[in-house]
C-alpha cells in the first residue's frame, strides 16, 4: 500500500507537483527567498499520510508560515511532492518569515503528524536556495556558501549551497547581514570618515621645520631594524620615550587612580573573534604560528637544509606550522580574558588599568618612512571600566589631564576630533556620525614640516561592547561599560620633535625635568 502510493507519486513526478499556494502575492519588500528542500523520511508515506500532509500544508500556508508577519506577507509552500519516502517542498517567502525559518517551523510541526504513521524525519537536503534582492550598487563575485551570483534588472540573485546544519546555524541570516553591511559600505564608500573638530589648542611656537625622522637618522639616533617597518631606537630617543612614559604615568595615570597590569602580546583567535577584530584584521595582522610538533626529527631536514645552503626553506616551514592568532594589534582585547565570564562587584568601579609591557604590530600599507607609521610600535594603553555614567565621566577627566600634559609640559599645538570608532568603521559605517556617547576622540598634532596633522593618540568610549562579548557582568545587574586610550610613543615623539626640534635647548623646561640630560654618544664609528 505504502509502496504503491510512493510509486504512483514517482511515476508522475514531473507533473504531479501539487500546486498549493499562490505565487507572487502582493510583496511589500524587495527581498525574496526561493527554497527547494527535501525532507527525508524513515519510510514511505501511505495515502492517508499523504492526505494528511496535504491538509497540513494548506493549514501551514494559512497560519504557521504567516505567523508574526503583516497581513499578506510571510512564507508559502508553493508546491510539494512525495517521492520514495521523501517530501520535496518549494517555499517562497519575503523578509518577514524567511524561507529557511519556514522550513524549520514546518519540520518541527510535521514530526508529530508523521509520528502517527510511525514515520520519522531523517534529515533535510537543500536542493536550491535563492535569495533575490535589490543590488543597490553591490558588485560581488563571491561569498561564503554561495554557488553563484547573478544580476538582472537592478536585482542580485544569490544561489546558496547549504546543508541542514547550515540552516540550523542560521547561515542564510548571517549572509543577509553581511550583504546589508556590504551595501552600507558601498553607500559610504566614496565618503570620508566622519571627522568633527571638538577642540583646538592655541598656536604654539615651532623651532623646527624638517622631518624629525630624517634628522634622527642623520644624528644616528635611530636605524632601521632588519624587519619591515621596524626601527632600532638609540639611547637618546629611548630616553625620550621613557620621559614621555613617565609624564603619562605621573601626570595622567597615577592622579586618575590607574594601576599597572601586563597584558599578553600573542593574541589568540578567540580573543579577536570576541573583540570583533576577526571581522577585518586580515590585511594588517602579524600572524603567529607554532610548530605542528616539537619533535626535533620532524624539523631535522629543515635545519640540515639551512646548514648546507645558508637559506631558510620558508615554504617547507609553512607546511609544518599552524596559525594560532597574531601579535598584539590593539593592546586591550587580550586583557578582557582576565574578566571573562566573571561578575564584578559594583564597589570596585571604576576600574582603571594600563599596560606598557610590549610592542604592537601592524602590517601597514607601503611607504613606511618615518617613525610615525611603523609595523612595530610602542604604546601605552589605558583601560577604564565602570557604569555608563562613570565611563563617560572618566573619558572627560582623562581628556582634561591630557590637555595639561600637551599644553603645560610638552607645549605642543594639537587638536581633538570626534571620529568614527574602528568597530563601526569596519562594519562599513565609516561615515556615520554616531551619537556622542559611544565613539572615539582622536588627538592630532601639527607637523610643521609638511603642514599635516598626525593622530598621536585617542580616547575611546566603547560602550558595552567588550563586557558583552567577553561575558562580564556587574553584581547589581547594571550595564557595564568600558573605554580605552592608546598612547603611541612613536607618535608623541614624531609630533614633539617636529614642533620643537632635536636640540634640548628649545624644549620646554617642564619637559626637560622629565628627560634629564640626554645620554652621551655611546657608539663611535670609524
Ligand atoms: P592611523 O589612522 O594613523 O593608522 P589608527 O586609527 O590605525 O591610526 P588606532 O587603531 O586608533 O590608530 O591606534 C591607537 C594609537 O596607536 C594611535 O593613536 C597611534 O598612537 C598608535 N598607532 C597606531 N598605528 C600605529 C603605527 N602604525 N605606528 C605607530 N603608532 C601607531
Ligand atoms: Zn583599546
Ligand atoms: Mg591605522
XYZ file of C-alpha atoms and ligand atoms in Angstrom:
559
model
C 0.000 0.000 0.000
C 2.662 2.444 1.080
C 4.843 1.282 -1.770
C 2.076 1.849 -4.311
C 1.467 5.385 -3.192
C 5.105 6.249 -3.463
C 5.432 4.673 -6.920
C 2.355 6.481 -8.048
C 3.868 9.739 -6.974
C 7.138 8.747 -8.594
C 5.615 7.901 -11.956
C 4.147 11.326 -12.239
C 6.896 13.186 -10.550
C 7.364 15.793 -13.239
C 3.794 16.963 -13.470
C 2.313 15.805 -10.224
C 3.724 18.593 -8.081
C 0.804 19.725 -6.056
C 0.186 23.398 -6.539
C -0.984 24.600 -3.213
C -0.009 28.192 -2.887
C -0.490 31.348 -4.838
C 2.826 32.589 -6.096
C 3.798 36.208 -6.194
C 1.231 37.619 -3.855
C 1.441 41.324 -3.035
C 5.014 41.786 -1.879
C 5.915 44.904 0.052
C 9.633 44.182 0.278
C 12.155 43.621 -2.441
C 13.700 40.692 -0.596
C 12.611 37.292 -1.955
C 13.550 33.757 -0.923
C 13.031 30.631 -3.003
C 13.859 27.362 -1.305
C 13.556 23.794 -2.579
C 14.250 21.207 0.103
C 13.716 17.513 0.602
C 12.647 16.194 3.981
C 13.943 12.643 4.219
C 11.554 10.256 5.913
C 12.317 6.907 7.513
C 9.597 5.217 5.440
C 7.218 5.856 2.561
C 4.049 7.775 3.235
C 0.814 5.898 2.648
C -2.255 7.512 1.109
C -3.641 8.566 4.450
C -0.370 10.146 5.419
C -0.156 11.991 2.098
C -3.723 13.231 2.523
C -2.953 14.452 5.998
C 0.248 16.074 4.726
C -1.758 17.893 2.062
C -4.138 19.229 4.687
C -1.230 20.203 6.917
C 0.485 22.095 4.075
C -2.689 24.124 3.449
C -3.019 24.848 7.128
C 0.602 25.969 7.269
C 0.045 28.321 4.353
C -2.898 29.791 6.200
C -1.329 30.069 9.622
C 2.049 28.711 10.706
C 4.091 30.210 7.888
C 2.428 33.600 8.211
C 2.773 33.888 11.949
C 4.451 37.109 13.002
C 4.231 38.674 9.520
C 1.974 41.565 8.463
C -1.202 40.613 6.602
C -0.490 39.231 3.143
C 3.147 38.574 3.978
C 5.161 35.617 5.220
C 6.175 32.321 3.662
C 4.279 29.963 1.446
C 4.732 26.363 0.380
C 4.046 26.816 -3.322
C 4.320 23.149 -4.184
C 5.213 19.794 -2.707
C 5.602 16.221 -3.848
C 6.071 12.915 -2.117
C 8.527 10.539 -3.666
C 10.204 7.377 -2.328
C 9.716 8.406 1.263
C 10.906 11.933 0.620
C 8.867 15.087 0.874
C 10.053 17.751 -1.507
C 8.866 21.281 -0.845
C 9.217 24.550 -2.623
C 8.878 27.513 -0.301
C 8.734 31.133 -1.380
C 8.883 33.954 1.082
C 9.622 37.550 1.874
C 11.665 39.108 4.655
C 9.030 38.520 7.320
C 9.205 34.744 7.569
C 12.331 33.750 5.738
C 12.030 30.516 3.748
C 14.567 28.647 5.880
C 12.718 29.629 9.056
C 9.505 28.498 7.406
C 11.081 25.146 6.571
C 12.320 24.620 10.139
C 8.904 25.581 11.521
C 7.235 23.205 9.099
C 9.534 20.336 10.005
C 9.037 20.829 13.718
C 5.268 20.687 13.410
C 5.273 17.896 10.847
C 7.165 15.483 13.087
C 4.220 14.603 15.394
C 1.936 14.136 12.378
C 4.277 11.675 10.693
C 4.834 10.078 14.090
C 1.253 8.841 13.978
C 2.254 6.753 10.941
C 5.465 5.629 12.625
C 7.480 7.669 10.203
C 10.434 9.655 11.443
C 12.242 12.583 9.833
C 15.820 11.748 8.979
C 17.210 14.950 7.619
C 16.960 17.800 5.170
C 18.606 18.155 1.801
C 18.629 21.660 0.389
C 18.277 21.374 -3.373
C 18.078 25.029 -4.145
C 18.085 28.199 -2.119
C 17.927 31.522 -3.890
C 17.805 34.944 -2.349
C 16.890 37.882 -4.546
C 17.257 41.485 -3.511
C 17.905 44.940 -4.891
C 21.590 45.175 -5.683
C 21.916 48.857 -4.677
C 25.390 49.210 -6.083
C 26.623 45.843 -4.802
C 29.110 44.146 -7.101
C 30.045 40.809 -5.608
C 31.984 37.990 -7.156
C 31.924 35.536 -4.300
C 30.525 34.965 -0.825
C 30.792 32.076 1.637
C 28.238 29.277 0.983
C 27.352 30.840 -2.342
C 27.190 28.710 -5.507
C 26.543 31.520 -7.934
C 25.662 35.179 -8.079
C 23.772 36.788 -10.941
C 22.399 40.223 -11.670
C 19.283 41.313 -13.508
C 17.057 44.382 -13.549
C 18.862 46.028 -10.667
C 18.462 42.874 -8.608
C 21.054 40.446 -7.340
C 20.232 36.735 -7.146
C 22.337 34.640 -4.833
C 22.208 30.888 -5.025
C 23.300 29.207 -1.810
C 24.872 25.832 -1.213
C 23.693 24.734 2.229
C 23.386 21.682 4.423
C 20.808 21.091 7.110
C 23.200 22.184 9.810
C 23.924 25.398 7.899
C 20.193 26.136 8.029
C 20.107 25.412 11.732
C 23.123 27.655 12.290
C 21.152 30.397 10.538
C 23.825 30.838 7.867
C 21.332 32.499 5.462
C 20.585 35.176 8.085
C 24.276 35.807 8.550
C 24.816 36.080 4.806
C 21.994 38.591 4.629
C 23.521 40.614 7.429
C 26.835 40.536 5.596
C 25.129 41.760 2.419
C 23.487 44.616 4.302
C 26.891 45.539 5.698
C 28.444 45.494 2.239
C 25.654 47.666 0.865
C 26.179 50.093 3.714
C 29.901 50.121 2.972
C 29.202 50.734 -0.729
C 26.911 53.593 0.218
C 29.610 55.215 2.381
C 32.416 54.118 0.076
C 33.106 57.464 -1.551
C 32.651 59.430 1.628
C 35.352 60.304 4.079
C 35.335 59.024 7.626
C 33.322 61.138 9.968
C 35.558 63.822 11.465
C 34.331 66.649 13.628
C 36.549 69.162 15.387
C 35.962 69.281 19.146
C 38.857 71.330 20.379
C 41.883 73.171 19.098
C 44.830 74.280 21.230
C 46.267 77.734 20.978
C 49.029 78.421 18.449
C 52.477 77.393 19.636
C 55.998 78.356 18.738
C 57.781 75.948 16.405
C 61.539 75.542 16.444
C 61.921 73.136 13.573
C 60.700 72.706 10.019
C 62.214 69.406 8.981
C 61.155 65.789 9.203
C 62.423 64.646 12.607
C 62.962 61.078 11.377
C 65.461 62.328 8.793
C 67.242 64.369 11.423
C 67.351 61.473 13.889
C 68.807 59.261 11.174
C 71.400 61.897 10.368
C 72.409 62.136 14.009
C 72.482 58.364 14.441
C 69.665 58.326 16.993
C 67.798 55.606 15.106
C 68.492 52.958 12.496
C 66.174 50.691 10.532
C 65.744 47.253 12.052
C 66.021 44.277 9.742
C 62.279 43.597 9.744
C 59.661 45.600 7.853
C 58.607 48.910 9.425
C 60.892 48.486 12.397
C 63.393 50.835 13.996
C 66.171 50.338 16.481
C 65.975 53.245 18.877
C 69.294 54.512 20.165
C 69.925 55.801 23.693
C 68.797 59.405 23.048
C 65.408 58.652 21.602
C 64.881 55.834 24.080
C 65.387 58.420 26.815
C 62.655 60.489 25.151
C 60.277 57.527 25.033
C 60.863 56.875 28.711
C 60.331 60.545 29.547
C 57.002 60.511 27.715
C 56.043 57.394 29.604
C 56.997 58.975 32.907
C 54.910 62.054 32.124
C 51.988 59.876 31.195
C 52.228 57.880 34.411
C 52.821 60.787 36.763
C 50.518 63.349 35.205
C 47.713 61.177 33.866
C 47.649 57.605 35.159
C 48.501 57.943 38.836
C 46.398 61.071 39.530
C 43.418 59.263 37.997
C 43.966 56.110 40.046
C 45.359 53.834 37.340
C 47.243 50.671 38.260
C 49.607 48.794 36.002
C 48.979 45.349 34.563
C 50.755 43.215 31.973
C 48.608 42.183 29.021
C 49.541 39.269 26.728
C 51.141 40.115 23.397
C 50.278 36.979 21.454
C 46.579 37.174 20.757
C 44.505 34.068 20.093
C 41.734 33.958 17.524
C 39.234 33.511 20.313
C 40.068 36.999 21.587
C 39.798 38.545 18.141
C 36.511 36.762 17.499
C 35.106 38.407 20.605
C 36.681 41.831 20.116
C 35.418 41.924 16.545
C 38.892 42.230 15.037
C 38.270 38.879 13.309
C 35.881 40.774 11.053
C 38.582 42.797 9.331
C 42.114 42.407 10.703
C 43.460 40.099 7.957
C 45.420 42.507 5.746
C 47.018 44.183 8.772
C 47.733 41.311 11.155
C 51.097 39.927 12.081
C 50.286 36.228 12.204
C 51.673 33.951 14.864
C 52.356 30.296 14.131
C 53.569 27.387 16.242
C 55.268 24.171 15.142
C 52.877 21.293 14.446
C 55.194 19.219 16.608
C 58.163 19.821 18.872
C 59.789 16.615 17.706
C 63.316 17.566 16.544
C 63.204 14.802 13.938
C 60.236 16.471 12.261
C 62.421 19.556 11.802
C 65.768 17.952 11.113
C 65.701 18.281 7.320
C 64.855 21.967 7.615
C 67.819 22.568 9.858
C 70.032 20.469 7.579
C 68.904 22.421 4.541
C 69.938 25.658 6.190
C 73.272 24.201 7.290
C 74.061 23.150 3.732
C 72.681 26.100 1.752
C 72.594 29.018 4.195
C 68.990 29.550 3.037
C 65.803 29.233 5.051
C 63.285 26.946 3.296
C 60.302 29.076 4.287
C 57.836 27.225 2.053
C 58.640 23.950 3.755
C 58.333 25.639 7.134
C 54.858 26.891 6.217
C 53.711 23.295 5.819
C 54.824 22.414 9.323
C 53.409 25.246 11.338
C 49.967 26.146 12.492
C 48.489 29.604 12.873
C 47.087 30.373 16.322
C 46.390 34.112 16.090
C 48.584 37.142 15.821
C 50.762 39.667 17.578
C 49.260 42.442 19.680
C 47.348 44.813 17.423
C 45.112 46.891 19.660
C 46.528 46.052 23.103
C 43.379 45.918 25.262
C 41.470 42.954 23.729
C 43.547 40.150 25.326
C 43.158 41.820 28.739
C 39.438 41.048 28.726
C 40.094 37.340 29.201
C 41.033 38.328 32.779
C 37.376 39.230 33.386
C 35.770 36.752 31.015
C 32.540 35.182 32.352
C 33.013 36.853 35.747
C 30.776 39.025 37.854
C 32.282 42.257 39.172
C 31.248 43.778 42.480
C 29.881 47.279 41.917
C 32.049 48.626 44.686
C 35.294 48.151 42.717
C 34.187 50.528 39.946
C 35.506 52.435 38.192
C 38.492 50.235 37.387
C 41.441 51.982 35.734
C 44.379 49.940 34.474
C 47.154 50.364 31.973
C 49.632 48.226 30.069
C 53.020 49.207 28.637
C 54.524 45.760 28.553
C 55.327 45.285 24.913
C 55.165 46.152 21.292
C 52.180 46.361 18.962
C 52.373 45.104 15.400
C 50.527 46.042 12.250
C 51.284 45.297 8.637
C 50.910 48.887 7.464
C 50.439 49.919 3.883
C 53.570 50.730 1.908
C 55.732 53.786 2.177
C 56.701 53.449 5.803
C 59.311 56.194 6.055
C 59.141 57.916 9.379
C 58.786 56.632 12.905
C 55.132 57.682 12.924
C 53.783 54.821 10.803
C 55.625 51.628 11.515
C 54.892 47.920 11.713
C 56.342 47.576 15.203
C 55.425 50.306 17.640
C 55.343 51.141 21.320
C 52.176 52.181 23.020
C 50.750 52.573 26.493
C 47.120 51.515 26.659
C 44.778 52.838 29.353
C 41.586 50.903 30.008
C 38.706 52.168 32.138
C 35.696 50.145 33.198
C 32.563 51.276 35.002
C 28.916 52.099 34.705
C 27.909 54.096 31.680
C 27.969 57.350 33.655
C 31.352 56.554 35.176
C 32.914 55.730 31.819
C 31.606 58.859 30.128
C 32.739 60.991 33.034
C 36.121 59.321 33.191
C 36.786 59.911 29.495
C 36.200 63.588 30.172
C 38.639 63.655 33.105
C 41.179 61.801 31.040
C 40.936 64.444 28.321
C 41.474 67.173 30.895
C 44.650 65.500 32.204
C 45.944 65.028 28.667
C 45.347 68.696 27.960
C 47.525 69.678 30.900
C 50.303 67.472 29.537
C 50.145 68.797 25.982
C 49.700 72.397 26.998
C 51.859 72.783 30.086
C 54.551 70.131 29.713
C 55.044 69.370 26.024
C 53.725 72.744 24.940
C 52.589 71.428 21.573
C 49.898 72.502 19.149
C 47.195 69.878 18.888
C 43.506 69.406 18.247
C 40.839 66.875 19.177
C 38.248 65.421 16.818
C 35.220 63.169 17.117
C 35.697 60.291 14.658
C 34.046 57.024 13.674
C 35.244 54.322 16.089
C 37.089 51.420 14.447
C 34.396 48.875 15.236
C 31.843 50.957 13.355
C 34.236 51.721 10.527
C 34.840 48.022 9.921
C 31.126 47.438 9.671
C 31.213 49.817 6.745
C 29.744 52.677 8.741
C 32.777 54.864 8.235
C 30.766 57.953 7.509
C 28.336 57.532 10.352
C 28.281 60.333 12.873
C 27.220 58.265 15.830
C 25.715 59.721 18.939
C 28.155 61.416 21.269
C 28.273 58.700 23.898
C 29.984 55.760 22.195
C 32.834 56.767 19.950
C 36.398 57.896 19.564
C 38.259 61.127 20.063
C 41.455 61.380 18.046
C 44.211 63.675 19.261
C 46.160 65.135 16.367
C 49.413 67.085 16.430
C 50.583 69.543 13.815
C 53.663 68.671 11.749
C 55.251 71.941 10.569
C 57.486 70.190 8.017
C 54.564 69.013 5.897
C 51.654 71.081 7.181
C 49.667 67.958 8.098
C 48.054 66.764 11.292
C 49.071 63.406 12.756
C 46.900 61.311 15.085
C 49.130 60.608 18.049
C 46.649 59.058 20.459
C 42.956 58.564 21.098
C 40.320 58.184 23.776
C 37.519 55.736 23.003
C 34.261 55.035 24.747
C 33.408 51.531 23.676
C 30.008 51.228 25.371
C 29.105 47.718 26.496
C 30.961 46.155 23.567
C 33.762 44.431 25.497
C 31.863 43.411 28.676
C 29.153 41.959 26.473
C 31.362 39.981 24.150
C 33.526 38.639 26.998
C 30.538 37.904 29.219
C 31.450 40.275 32.055
C 28.610 41.266 34.360
C 28.013 43.600 37.225
C 26.681 42.289 40.536
C 23.846 44.817 40.572
C 22.842 43.823 37.046
C 23.518 47.366 35.824
C 25.047 47.817 32.416
C 28.843 47.621 32.365
C 30.757 49.915 30.006
C 34.380 50.457 29.138
C 36.726 52.730 27.307
C 40.365 52.823 26.351
C 43.068 55.190 25.298
C 46.082 54.272 23.211
C 49.135 56.479 23.591
C 51.641 55.886 20.802
C 55.171 56.747 21.883
C 56.454 56.960 18.296
C 53.632 59.369 17.523
C 54.227 61.552 20.604
C 57.902 61.674 19.630
C 57.117 62.468 15.998
C 54.832 65.358 16.947
C 57.008 66.765 19.711
C 60.235 66.705 17.696
C 58.529 68.031 14.571
C 57.460 71.125 16.523
C 60.386 71.557 18.915
C 63.304 70.012 17.065
C 66.068 67.783 18.383
C 68.000 70.342 20.365
C 67.110 70.239 24.071
C 67.717 73.970 24.402
C 64.435 74.525 22.552
C 62.470 72.111 24.698
C 60.126 73.433 27.421
C 61.656 73.424 30.929
C 58.768 71.385 32.287
C 59.616 68.687 29.785
C 63.364 68.851 30.366
C 62.751 67.987 34.014
C 61.422 64.622 32.885
C 64.156 63.959 30.330
C 67.229 64.993 32.299
C 70.471 65.045 30.335
C 70.404 63.128 27.067
C 72.895 60.244 27.096
C 76.341 60.987 25.708
C 77.267 59.378 22.417
C 77.654 55.696 23.164
C 78.707 54.451 19.741
C 81.583 55.875 17.807
C 82.027 54.734 14.234
C 85.095 54.982 12.059
P 46.092 55.721 11.748
O 44.780 56.168 11.220
O 47.117 56.803 11.864
O 46.625 54.491 11.091
P 44.759 54.196 13.693
O 43.403 54.779 13.656
O 45.038 52.961 12.939
O 45.832 55.302 13.265
P 44.390 53.292 16.330
O 43.981 51.964 15.848
O 43.383 54.229 16.847
O 45.215 54.023 15.194
O 45.578 53.082 17.372
C 45.722 53.859 18.540
C 47.057 54.535 18.589
O 48.090 53.616 18.291
C 47.243 55.652 17.574
O 46.710 56.854 18.036
C 48.738 55.724 17.481
O 49.272 56.450 18.572
C 49.164 54.288 17.634
N 49.408 53.658 16.323
C 48.527 53.004 15.545
N 49.106 52.547 14.430
C 50.404 52.912 14.503
C 51.533 52.720 13.648
N 51.438 52.028 12.526
N 52.713 53.235 14.033
C 52.832 53.909 15.190
N 51.814 54.118 16.037
C 50.609 53.633 15.705
Zn 41.877 49.584 23.451
Mg 45.913 52.551 11.099
